[in-house]
mmCIF file of C-alpha atoms in Angstrom:
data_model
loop_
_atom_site.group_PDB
_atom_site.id
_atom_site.type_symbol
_atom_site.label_atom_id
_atom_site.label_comp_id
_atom_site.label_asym_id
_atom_site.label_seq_id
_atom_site.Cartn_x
_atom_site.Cartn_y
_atom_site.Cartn_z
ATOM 1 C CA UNK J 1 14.890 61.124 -55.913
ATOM 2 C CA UNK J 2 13.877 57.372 -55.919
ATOM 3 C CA UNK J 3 14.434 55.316 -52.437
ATOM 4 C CA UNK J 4 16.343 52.349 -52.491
ATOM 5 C CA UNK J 5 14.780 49.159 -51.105
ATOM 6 C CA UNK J 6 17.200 47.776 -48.614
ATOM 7 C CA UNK J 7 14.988 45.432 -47.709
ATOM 8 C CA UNK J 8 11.895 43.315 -49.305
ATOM 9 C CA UNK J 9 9.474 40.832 -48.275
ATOM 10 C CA UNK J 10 7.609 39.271 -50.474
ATOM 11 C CA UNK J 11 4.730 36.869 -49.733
ATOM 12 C CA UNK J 12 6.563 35.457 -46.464
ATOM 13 C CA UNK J 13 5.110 32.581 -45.024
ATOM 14 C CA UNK J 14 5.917 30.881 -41.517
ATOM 15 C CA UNK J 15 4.046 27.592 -40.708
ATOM 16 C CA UNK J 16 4.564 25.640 -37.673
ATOM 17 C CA UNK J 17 3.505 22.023 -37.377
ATOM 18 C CA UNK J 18 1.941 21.838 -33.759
ATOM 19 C CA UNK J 19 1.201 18.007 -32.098
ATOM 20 C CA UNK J 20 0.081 15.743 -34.948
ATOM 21 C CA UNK J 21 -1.466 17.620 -38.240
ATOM 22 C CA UNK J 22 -2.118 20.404 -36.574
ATOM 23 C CA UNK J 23 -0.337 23.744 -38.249
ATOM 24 C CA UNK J 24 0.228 27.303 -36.795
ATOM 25 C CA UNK J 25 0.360 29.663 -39.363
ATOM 26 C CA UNK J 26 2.547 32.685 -37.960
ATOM 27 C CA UNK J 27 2.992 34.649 -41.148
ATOM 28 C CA UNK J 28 0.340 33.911 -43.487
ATOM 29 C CA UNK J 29 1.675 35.981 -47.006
ATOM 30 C CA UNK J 30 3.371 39.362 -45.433
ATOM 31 C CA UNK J 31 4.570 41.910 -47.893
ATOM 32 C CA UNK J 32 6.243 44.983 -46.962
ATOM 33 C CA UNK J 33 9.471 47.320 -48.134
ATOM 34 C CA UNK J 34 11.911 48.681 -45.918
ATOM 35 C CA UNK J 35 14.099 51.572 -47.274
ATOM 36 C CA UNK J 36 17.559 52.434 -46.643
ATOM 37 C CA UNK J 37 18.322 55.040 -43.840
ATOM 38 C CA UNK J 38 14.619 54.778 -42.557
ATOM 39 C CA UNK J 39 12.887 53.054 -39.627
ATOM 40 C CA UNK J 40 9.963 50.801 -40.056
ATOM 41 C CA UNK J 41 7.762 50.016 -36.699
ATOM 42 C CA UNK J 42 6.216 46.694 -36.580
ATOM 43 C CA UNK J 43 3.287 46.595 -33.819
ATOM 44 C CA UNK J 44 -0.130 44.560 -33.318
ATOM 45 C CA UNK J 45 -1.198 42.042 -30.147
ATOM 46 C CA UNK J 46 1.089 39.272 -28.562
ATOM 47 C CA UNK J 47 1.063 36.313 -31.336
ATOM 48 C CA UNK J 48 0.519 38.078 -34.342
ATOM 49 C CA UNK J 49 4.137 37.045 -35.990
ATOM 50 C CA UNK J 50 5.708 40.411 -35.613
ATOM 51 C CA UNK J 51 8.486 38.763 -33.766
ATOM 52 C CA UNK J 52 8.426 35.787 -36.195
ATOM 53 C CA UNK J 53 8.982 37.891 -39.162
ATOM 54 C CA UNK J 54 11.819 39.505 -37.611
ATOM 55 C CA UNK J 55 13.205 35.930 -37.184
ATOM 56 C CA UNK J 56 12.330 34.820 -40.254
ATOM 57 C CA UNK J 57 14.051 37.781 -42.719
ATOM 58 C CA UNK J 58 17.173 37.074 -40.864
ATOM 59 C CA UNK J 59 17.344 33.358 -40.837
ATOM 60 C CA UNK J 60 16.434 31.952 -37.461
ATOM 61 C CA UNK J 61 13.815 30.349 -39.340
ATOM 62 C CA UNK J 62 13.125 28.817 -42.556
ATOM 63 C CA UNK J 63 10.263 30.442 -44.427
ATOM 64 C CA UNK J 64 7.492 28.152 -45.675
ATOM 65 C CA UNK J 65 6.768 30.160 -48.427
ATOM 66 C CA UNK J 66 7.689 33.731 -49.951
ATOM 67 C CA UNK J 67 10.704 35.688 -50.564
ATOM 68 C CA UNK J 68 13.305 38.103 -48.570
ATOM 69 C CA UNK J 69 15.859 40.653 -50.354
ATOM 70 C CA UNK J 70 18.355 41.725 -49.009
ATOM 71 C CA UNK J 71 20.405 44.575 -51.456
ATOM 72 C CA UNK J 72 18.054 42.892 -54.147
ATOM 73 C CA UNK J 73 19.580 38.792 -52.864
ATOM 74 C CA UNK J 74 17.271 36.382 -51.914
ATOM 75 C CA UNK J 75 18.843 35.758 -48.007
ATOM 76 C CA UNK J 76 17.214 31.748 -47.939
ATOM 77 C CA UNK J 77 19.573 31.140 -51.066
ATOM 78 C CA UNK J 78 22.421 32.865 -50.171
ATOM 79 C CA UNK J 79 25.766 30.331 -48.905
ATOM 80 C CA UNK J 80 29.415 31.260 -48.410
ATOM 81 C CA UNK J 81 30.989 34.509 -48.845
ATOM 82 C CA UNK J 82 27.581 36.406 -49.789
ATOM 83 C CA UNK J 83 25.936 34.258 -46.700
ATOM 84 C CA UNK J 84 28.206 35.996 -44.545
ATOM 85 C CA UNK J 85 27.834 39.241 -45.853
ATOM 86 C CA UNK J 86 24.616 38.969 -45.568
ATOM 87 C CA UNK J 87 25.019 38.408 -41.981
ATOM 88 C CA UNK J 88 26.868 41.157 -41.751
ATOM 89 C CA UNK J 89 24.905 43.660 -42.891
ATOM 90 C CA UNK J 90 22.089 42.731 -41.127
ATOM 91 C CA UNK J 91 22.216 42.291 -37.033
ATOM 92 C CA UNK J 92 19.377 41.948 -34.296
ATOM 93 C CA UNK J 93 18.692 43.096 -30.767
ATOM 94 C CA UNK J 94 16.770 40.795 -28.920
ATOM 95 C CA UNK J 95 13.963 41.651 -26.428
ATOM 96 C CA UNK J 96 15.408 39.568 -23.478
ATOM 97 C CA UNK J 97 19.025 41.530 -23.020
ATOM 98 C CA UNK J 98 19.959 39.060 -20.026
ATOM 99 C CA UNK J 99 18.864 35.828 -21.982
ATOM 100 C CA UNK J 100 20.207 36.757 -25.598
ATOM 101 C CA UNK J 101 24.255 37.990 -23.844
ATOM 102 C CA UNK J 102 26.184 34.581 -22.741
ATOM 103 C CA UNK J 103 26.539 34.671 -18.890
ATOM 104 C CA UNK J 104 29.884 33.126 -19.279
ATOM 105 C CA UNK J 105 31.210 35.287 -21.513
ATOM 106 C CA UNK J 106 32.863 38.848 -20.543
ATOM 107 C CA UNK J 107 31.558 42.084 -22.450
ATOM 108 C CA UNK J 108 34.549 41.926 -24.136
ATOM 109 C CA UNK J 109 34.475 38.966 -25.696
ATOM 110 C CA UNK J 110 30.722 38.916 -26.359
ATOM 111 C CA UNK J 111 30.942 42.254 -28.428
ATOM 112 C CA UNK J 112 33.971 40.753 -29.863
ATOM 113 C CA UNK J 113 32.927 37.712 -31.082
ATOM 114 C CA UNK J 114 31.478 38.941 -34.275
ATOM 115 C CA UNK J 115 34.267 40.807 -35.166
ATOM 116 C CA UNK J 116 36.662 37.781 -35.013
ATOM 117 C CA UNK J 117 34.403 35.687 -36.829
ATOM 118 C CA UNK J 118 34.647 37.975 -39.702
ATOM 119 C CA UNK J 119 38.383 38.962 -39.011
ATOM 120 C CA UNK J 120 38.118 42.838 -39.618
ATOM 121 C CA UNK J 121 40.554 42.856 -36.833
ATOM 122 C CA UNK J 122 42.581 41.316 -34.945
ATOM 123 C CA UNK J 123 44.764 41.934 -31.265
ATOM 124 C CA UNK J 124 45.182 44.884 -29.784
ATOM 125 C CA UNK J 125 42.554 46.070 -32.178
ATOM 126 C CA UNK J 126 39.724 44.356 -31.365
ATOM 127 C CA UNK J 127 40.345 45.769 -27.708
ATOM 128 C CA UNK J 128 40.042 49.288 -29.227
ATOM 129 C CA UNK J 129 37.281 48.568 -31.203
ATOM 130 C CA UNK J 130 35.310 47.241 -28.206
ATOM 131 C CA UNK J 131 35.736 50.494 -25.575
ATOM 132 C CA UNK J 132 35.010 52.436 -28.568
ATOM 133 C CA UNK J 133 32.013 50.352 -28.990
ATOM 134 C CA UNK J 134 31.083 50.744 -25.389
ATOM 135 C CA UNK J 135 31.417 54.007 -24.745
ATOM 136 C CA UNK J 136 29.177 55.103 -27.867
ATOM 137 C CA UNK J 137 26.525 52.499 -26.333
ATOM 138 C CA UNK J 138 26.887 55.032 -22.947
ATOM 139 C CA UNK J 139 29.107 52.598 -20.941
ATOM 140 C CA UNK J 140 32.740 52.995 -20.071
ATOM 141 C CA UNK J 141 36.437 50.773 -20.964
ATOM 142 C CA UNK J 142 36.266 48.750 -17.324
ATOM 143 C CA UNK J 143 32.572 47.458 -18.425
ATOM 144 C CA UNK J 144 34.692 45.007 -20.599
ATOM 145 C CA UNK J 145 36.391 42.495 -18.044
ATOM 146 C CA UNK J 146 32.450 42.062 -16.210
ATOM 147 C CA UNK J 147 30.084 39.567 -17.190
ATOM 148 C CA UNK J 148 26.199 40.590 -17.865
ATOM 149 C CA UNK J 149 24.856 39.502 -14.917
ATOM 150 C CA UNK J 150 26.647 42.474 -13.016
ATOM 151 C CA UNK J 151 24.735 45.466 -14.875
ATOM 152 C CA UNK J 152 21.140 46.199 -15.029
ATOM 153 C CA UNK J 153 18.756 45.528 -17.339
ATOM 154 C CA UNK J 154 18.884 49.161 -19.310
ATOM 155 C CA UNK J 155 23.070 48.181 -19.268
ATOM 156 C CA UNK J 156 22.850 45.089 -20.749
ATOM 157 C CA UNK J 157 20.577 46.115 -23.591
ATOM 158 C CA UNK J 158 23.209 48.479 -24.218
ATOM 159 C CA UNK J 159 25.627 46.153 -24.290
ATOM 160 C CA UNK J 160 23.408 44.020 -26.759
ATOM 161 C CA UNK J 161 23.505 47.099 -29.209
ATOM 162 C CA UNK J 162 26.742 47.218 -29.244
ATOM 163 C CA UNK J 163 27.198 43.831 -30.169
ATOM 164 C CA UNK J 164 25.234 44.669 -32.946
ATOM 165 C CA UNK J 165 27.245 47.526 -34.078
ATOM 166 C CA UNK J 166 30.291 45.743 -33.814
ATOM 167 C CA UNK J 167 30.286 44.352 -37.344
ATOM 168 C CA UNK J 168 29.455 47.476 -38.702
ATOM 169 C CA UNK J 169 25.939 46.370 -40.471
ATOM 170 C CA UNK J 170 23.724 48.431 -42.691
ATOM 171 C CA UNK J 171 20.167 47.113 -41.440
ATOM 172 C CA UNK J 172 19.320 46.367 -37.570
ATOM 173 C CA UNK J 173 16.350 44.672 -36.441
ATOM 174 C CA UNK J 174 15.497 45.506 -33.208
ATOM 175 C CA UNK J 175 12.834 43.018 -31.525
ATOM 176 C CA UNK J 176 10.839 44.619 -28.548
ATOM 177 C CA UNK J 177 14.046 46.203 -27.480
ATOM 178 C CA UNK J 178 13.074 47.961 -24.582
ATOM 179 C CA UNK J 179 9.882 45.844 -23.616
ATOM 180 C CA UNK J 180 12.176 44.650 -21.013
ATOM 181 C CA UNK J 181 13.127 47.616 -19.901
ATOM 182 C CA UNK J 182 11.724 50.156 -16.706
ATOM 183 C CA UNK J 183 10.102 53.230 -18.513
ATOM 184 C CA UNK J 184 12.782 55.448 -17.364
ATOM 185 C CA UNK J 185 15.463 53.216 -19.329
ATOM 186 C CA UNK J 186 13.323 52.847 -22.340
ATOM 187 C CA UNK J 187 13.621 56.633 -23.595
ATOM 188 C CA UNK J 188 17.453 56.340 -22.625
ATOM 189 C CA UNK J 189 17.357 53.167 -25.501
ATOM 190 C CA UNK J 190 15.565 54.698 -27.842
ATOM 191 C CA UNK J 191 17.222 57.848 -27.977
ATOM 192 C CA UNK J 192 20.704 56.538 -28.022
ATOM 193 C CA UNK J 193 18.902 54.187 -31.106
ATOM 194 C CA UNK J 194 18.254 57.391 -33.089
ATOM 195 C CA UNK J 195 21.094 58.688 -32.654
ATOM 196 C CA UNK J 196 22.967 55.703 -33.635
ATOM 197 C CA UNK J 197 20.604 56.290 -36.907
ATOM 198 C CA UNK J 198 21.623 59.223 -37.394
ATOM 199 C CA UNK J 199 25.624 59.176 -36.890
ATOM 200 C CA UNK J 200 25.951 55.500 -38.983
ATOM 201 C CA UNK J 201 22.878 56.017 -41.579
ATOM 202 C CA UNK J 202 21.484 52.947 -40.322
ATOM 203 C CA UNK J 203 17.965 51.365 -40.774
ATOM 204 C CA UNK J 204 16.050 49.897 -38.511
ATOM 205 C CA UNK J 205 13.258 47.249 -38.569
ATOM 206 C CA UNK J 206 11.283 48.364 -35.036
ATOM 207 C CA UNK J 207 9.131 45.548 -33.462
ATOM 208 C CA UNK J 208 7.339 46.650 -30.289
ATOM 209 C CA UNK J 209 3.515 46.616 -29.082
ATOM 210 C CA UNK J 210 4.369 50.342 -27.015
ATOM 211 C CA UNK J 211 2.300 52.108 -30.048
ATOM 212 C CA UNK J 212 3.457 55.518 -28.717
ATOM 213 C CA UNK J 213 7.103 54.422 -28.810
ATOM 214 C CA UNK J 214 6.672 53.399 -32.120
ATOM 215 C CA UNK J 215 5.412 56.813 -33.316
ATOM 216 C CA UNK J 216 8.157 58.264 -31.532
ATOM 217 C CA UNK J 217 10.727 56.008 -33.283
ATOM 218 C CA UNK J 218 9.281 55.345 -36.835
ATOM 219 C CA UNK J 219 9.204 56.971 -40.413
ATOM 220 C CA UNK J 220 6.339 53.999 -41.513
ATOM 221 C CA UNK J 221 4.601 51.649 -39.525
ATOM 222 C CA UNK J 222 2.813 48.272 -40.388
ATOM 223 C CA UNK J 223 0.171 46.546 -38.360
ATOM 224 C CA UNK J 224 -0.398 42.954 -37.831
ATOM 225 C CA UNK J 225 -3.099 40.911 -37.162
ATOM 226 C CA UNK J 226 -2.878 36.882 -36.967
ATOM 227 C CA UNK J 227 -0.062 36.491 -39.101
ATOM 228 C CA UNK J 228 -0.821 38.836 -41.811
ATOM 229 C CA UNK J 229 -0.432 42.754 -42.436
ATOM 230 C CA UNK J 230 -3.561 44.857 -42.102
ATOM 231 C CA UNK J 231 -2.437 48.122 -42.788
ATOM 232 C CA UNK J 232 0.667 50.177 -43.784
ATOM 233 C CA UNK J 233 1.103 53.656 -43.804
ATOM 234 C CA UNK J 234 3.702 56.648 -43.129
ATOM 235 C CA UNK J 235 3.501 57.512 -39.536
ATOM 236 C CA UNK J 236 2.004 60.506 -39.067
ATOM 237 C CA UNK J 237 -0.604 59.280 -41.874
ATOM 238 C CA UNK J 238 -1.563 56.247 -39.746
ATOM 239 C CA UNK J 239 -2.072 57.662 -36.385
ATOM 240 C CA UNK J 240 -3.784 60.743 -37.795
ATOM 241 C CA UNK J 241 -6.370 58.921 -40.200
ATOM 242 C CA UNK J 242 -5.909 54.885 -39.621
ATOM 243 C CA UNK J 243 -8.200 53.281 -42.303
ATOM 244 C CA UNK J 244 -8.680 49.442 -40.848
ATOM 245 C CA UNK J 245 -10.716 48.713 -37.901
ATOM 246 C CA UNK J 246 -7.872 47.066 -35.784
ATOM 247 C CA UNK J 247 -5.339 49.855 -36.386
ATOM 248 C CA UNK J 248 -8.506 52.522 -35.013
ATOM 249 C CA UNK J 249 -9.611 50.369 -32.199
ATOM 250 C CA UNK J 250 -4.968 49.781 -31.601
ATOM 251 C CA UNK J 251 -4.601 53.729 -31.462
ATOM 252 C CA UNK J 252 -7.463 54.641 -29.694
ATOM 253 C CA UNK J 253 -6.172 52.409 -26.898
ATOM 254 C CA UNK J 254 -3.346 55.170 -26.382
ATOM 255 C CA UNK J 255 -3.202 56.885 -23.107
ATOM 256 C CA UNK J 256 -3.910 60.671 -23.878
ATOM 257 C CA UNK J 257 -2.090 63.274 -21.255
ATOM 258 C CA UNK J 258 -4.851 65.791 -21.665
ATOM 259 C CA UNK J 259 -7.888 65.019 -19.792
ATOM 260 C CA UNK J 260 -9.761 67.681 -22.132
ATOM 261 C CA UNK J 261 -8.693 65.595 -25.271
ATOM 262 C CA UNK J 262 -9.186 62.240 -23.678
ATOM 263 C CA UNK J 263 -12.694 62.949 -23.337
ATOM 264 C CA UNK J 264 -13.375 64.125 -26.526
ATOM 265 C CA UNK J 265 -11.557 61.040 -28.154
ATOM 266 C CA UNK J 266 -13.940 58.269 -29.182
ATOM 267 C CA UNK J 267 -12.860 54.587 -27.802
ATOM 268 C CA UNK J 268 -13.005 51.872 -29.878
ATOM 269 C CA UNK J 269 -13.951 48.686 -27.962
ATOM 270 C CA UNK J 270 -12.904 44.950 -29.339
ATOM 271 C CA UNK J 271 -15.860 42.316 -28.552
ATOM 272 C CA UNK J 272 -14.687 38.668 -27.924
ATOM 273 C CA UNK J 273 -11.175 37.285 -27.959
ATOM 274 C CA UNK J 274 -8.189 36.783 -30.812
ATOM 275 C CA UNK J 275 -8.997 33.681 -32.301
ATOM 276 C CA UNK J 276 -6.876 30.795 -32.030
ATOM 277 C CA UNK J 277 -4.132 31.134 -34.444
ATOM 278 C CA UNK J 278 -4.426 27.247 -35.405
ATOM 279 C CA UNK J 279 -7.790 27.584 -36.193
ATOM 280 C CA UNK J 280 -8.367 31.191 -38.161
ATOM 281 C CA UNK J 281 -11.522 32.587 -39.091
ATOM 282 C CA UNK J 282 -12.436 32.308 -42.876
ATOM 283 C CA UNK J 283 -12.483 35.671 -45.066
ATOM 284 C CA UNK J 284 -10.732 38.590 -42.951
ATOM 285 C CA UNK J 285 -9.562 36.895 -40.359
ATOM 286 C CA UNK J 286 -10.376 40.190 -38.119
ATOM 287 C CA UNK J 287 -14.363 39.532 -39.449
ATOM 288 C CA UNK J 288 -15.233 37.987 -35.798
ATOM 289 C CA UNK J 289 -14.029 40.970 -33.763
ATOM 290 C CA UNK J 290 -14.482 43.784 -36.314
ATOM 291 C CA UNK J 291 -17.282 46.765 -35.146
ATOM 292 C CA UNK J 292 -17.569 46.900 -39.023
ATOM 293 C CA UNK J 293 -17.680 43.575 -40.194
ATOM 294 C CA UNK J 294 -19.957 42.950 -43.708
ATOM 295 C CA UNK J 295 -21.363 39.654 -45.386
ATOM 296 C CA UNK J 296 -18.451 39.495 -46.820
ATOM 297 C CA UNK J 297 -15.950 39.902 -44.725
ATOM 298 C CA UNK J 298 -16.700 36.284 -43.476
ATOM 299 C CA UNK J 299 -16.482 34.955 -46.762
ATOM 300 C CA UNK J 300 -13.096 36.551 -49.239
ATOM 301 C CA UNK J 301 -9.769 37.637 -47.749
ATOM 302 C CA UNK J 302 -9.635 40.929 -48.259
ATOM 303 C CA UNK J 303 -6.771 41.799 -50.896
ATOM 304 C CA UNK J 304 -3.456 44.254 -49.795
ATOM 305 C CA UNK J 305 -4.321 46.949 -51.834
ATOM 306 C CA UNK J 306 -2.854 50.693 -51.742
ATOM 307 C CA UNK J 307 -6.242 52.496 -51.156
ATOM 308 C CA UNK J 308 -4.359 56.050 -51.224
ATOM 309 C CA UNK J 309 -1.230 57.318 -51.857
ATOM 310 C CA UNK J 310 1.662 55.116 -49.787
ATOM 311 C CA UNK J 311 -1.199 54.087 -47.749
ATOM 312 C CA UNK J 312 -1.730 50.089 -47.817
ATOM 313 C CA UNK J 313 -4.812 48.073 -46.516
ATOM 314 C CA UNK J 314 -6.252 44.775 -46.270
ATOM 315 C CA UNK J 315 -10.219 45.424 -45.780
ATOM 316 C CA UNK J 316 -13.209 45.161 -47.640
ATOM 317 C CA UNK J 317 -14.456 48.818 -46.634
ATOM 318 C CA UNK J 318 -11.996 49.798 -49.539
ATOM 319 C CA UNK J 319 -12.971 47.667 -52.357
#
């Protein structure tokens, strides 16, 4: 039985214009497909554009270049009723749960805000529909009249999914969600995430840089590297045999719990720094850190290329 594509991206571009001429390329031609009812992890180093892309597919930014569809609609041309559908159906969490919730607003109206704005209710309903809301996000009815600064962090990020959920979408992407979070809240997140999955058939576009998290939470994963995608793969096929340089040297960087296995594990050291993203490398732009870097590589951007079955790459050890 064929997937559907809930979500494309086709050739997406972000450029920034930085002091003068000067231009910041934070997505430099990303292409991925994200499939209804499934979760897609996003990972790679600070400044690599995961967060950007997230941004970008749901309209905090204008793309430079490239294409997003959304139930097979381009979202950048979409205005009026299907513009708001579109915003419907697809919500984000942010990473910062104190700085993304209103401090002026009660929980009540925060998580209720979206729902008037579409009116699928109205009164006493909304009131229902919000300690319903809370209390499958974990919290309880009297959360409702108190304002975010009087729960903790793991509370408020709670609070920020059920905003999300309030306008019942199809598609959430969830950026860094619990990078803000104490490790003990972070499994409390995630899990309540999956089961969220599982009870509304949602999807889920999962940006983080906790790599284990992300194999926890994610059917695929893609990794970044300046702007671009590197390598995409099922989950268990990418951690178990990762094909490009950066995603080995990423997952080898992964604390191991047995001291047997950590020993036996080979680890795969990065020389020198990321480059500066205003000024990237010719060729592969991973060519001046890469263990396995060819003539080549300095010379022609490697092409995206499905080198097996479901399993994409951008590296010319695969031409």
């Amino acid at each position: 039985m064929q997937r559907k594509k809930l979500l494309e991206v086709k050739q997406l571009k972000k450029h920034f214009r930085v002091g003068g001429n000067s231009i910041l390329k934070a997505i430099d031609g990303v292409t991925f497909d994200v499939y209804k009812g499934e979760t897609l992890g996003l990972v790679g180093e600070s400044g690599c554009g995961k967060s950007t892309t997230g941004r970008t597919i749901i309209r905090l930014y204008d793309p430079t270049e490239g294409e997003v569809l959304f139930n097979g609609k381009n979202v950048h041309d979409l205005k009026g009723k299907e513009e708001k559908e579109f915003r419907r159906g697809l919500q984000m969490i942010f990473q910062d749960p104190y700085a993304s919730l209103s401090p002026r607003k009660t929980v009540r109206d925060i998580i209720a805000e979206g729902i008037k704005a579409r009116k699928l209710a109205s009164g006493k309903e909304i009131d229902e529909i919000v300690h319903r809301l809370l209390h499958t996000v974990g919290l309880n009815s009297d959360h409702a009249a108190r304002f975010p600064h009087e729960f903790s962090g793991g509370q408020r990020q709670r609070i920020g999914i059920a905003r999300a959920l309030a306008v019942e979408p199809e598609m959430i992407i969830a950026d860094e969600p619990i990078s803000a979070l104490d490790v003990s809240i972070q499994a409390q997140v995630v899990n309540l995430m999956r089961q969220l999955q599982q009870e509304r058939q949602l999807t889920y576009l999962f940006i983080a840089h906790d790599l284990a998290m992300v194999k926890h939470m994610s059917d695929r994963v893609g990794v970044m590297y300046l702007g671009r995608m590197v390598e995409l793969a099922s989950s268990d096929d990418l951690y178990e045999e990762p094909l490009h340089p950066y995603t080995q040297a990423l997952l080898s960087s992964i604390p191991v719990q047995e001291p047997n296995a950590s020993k036996k594990r080979e680890r795969v050291l990065l020389r020198g720094e990321v480059p500066n993203p205003m000024n990237v490398p010719s060729g592969c732009p991973f060519q001046t850190r890469c263990p396995k870097a060819m003539p080549e590589c300095r010379e022609v951007v490697p092409v995206w290329k499905e080198v097996r079955p479901a399993h994409w790459a951008a590296c010319h050890l695969y031409n």
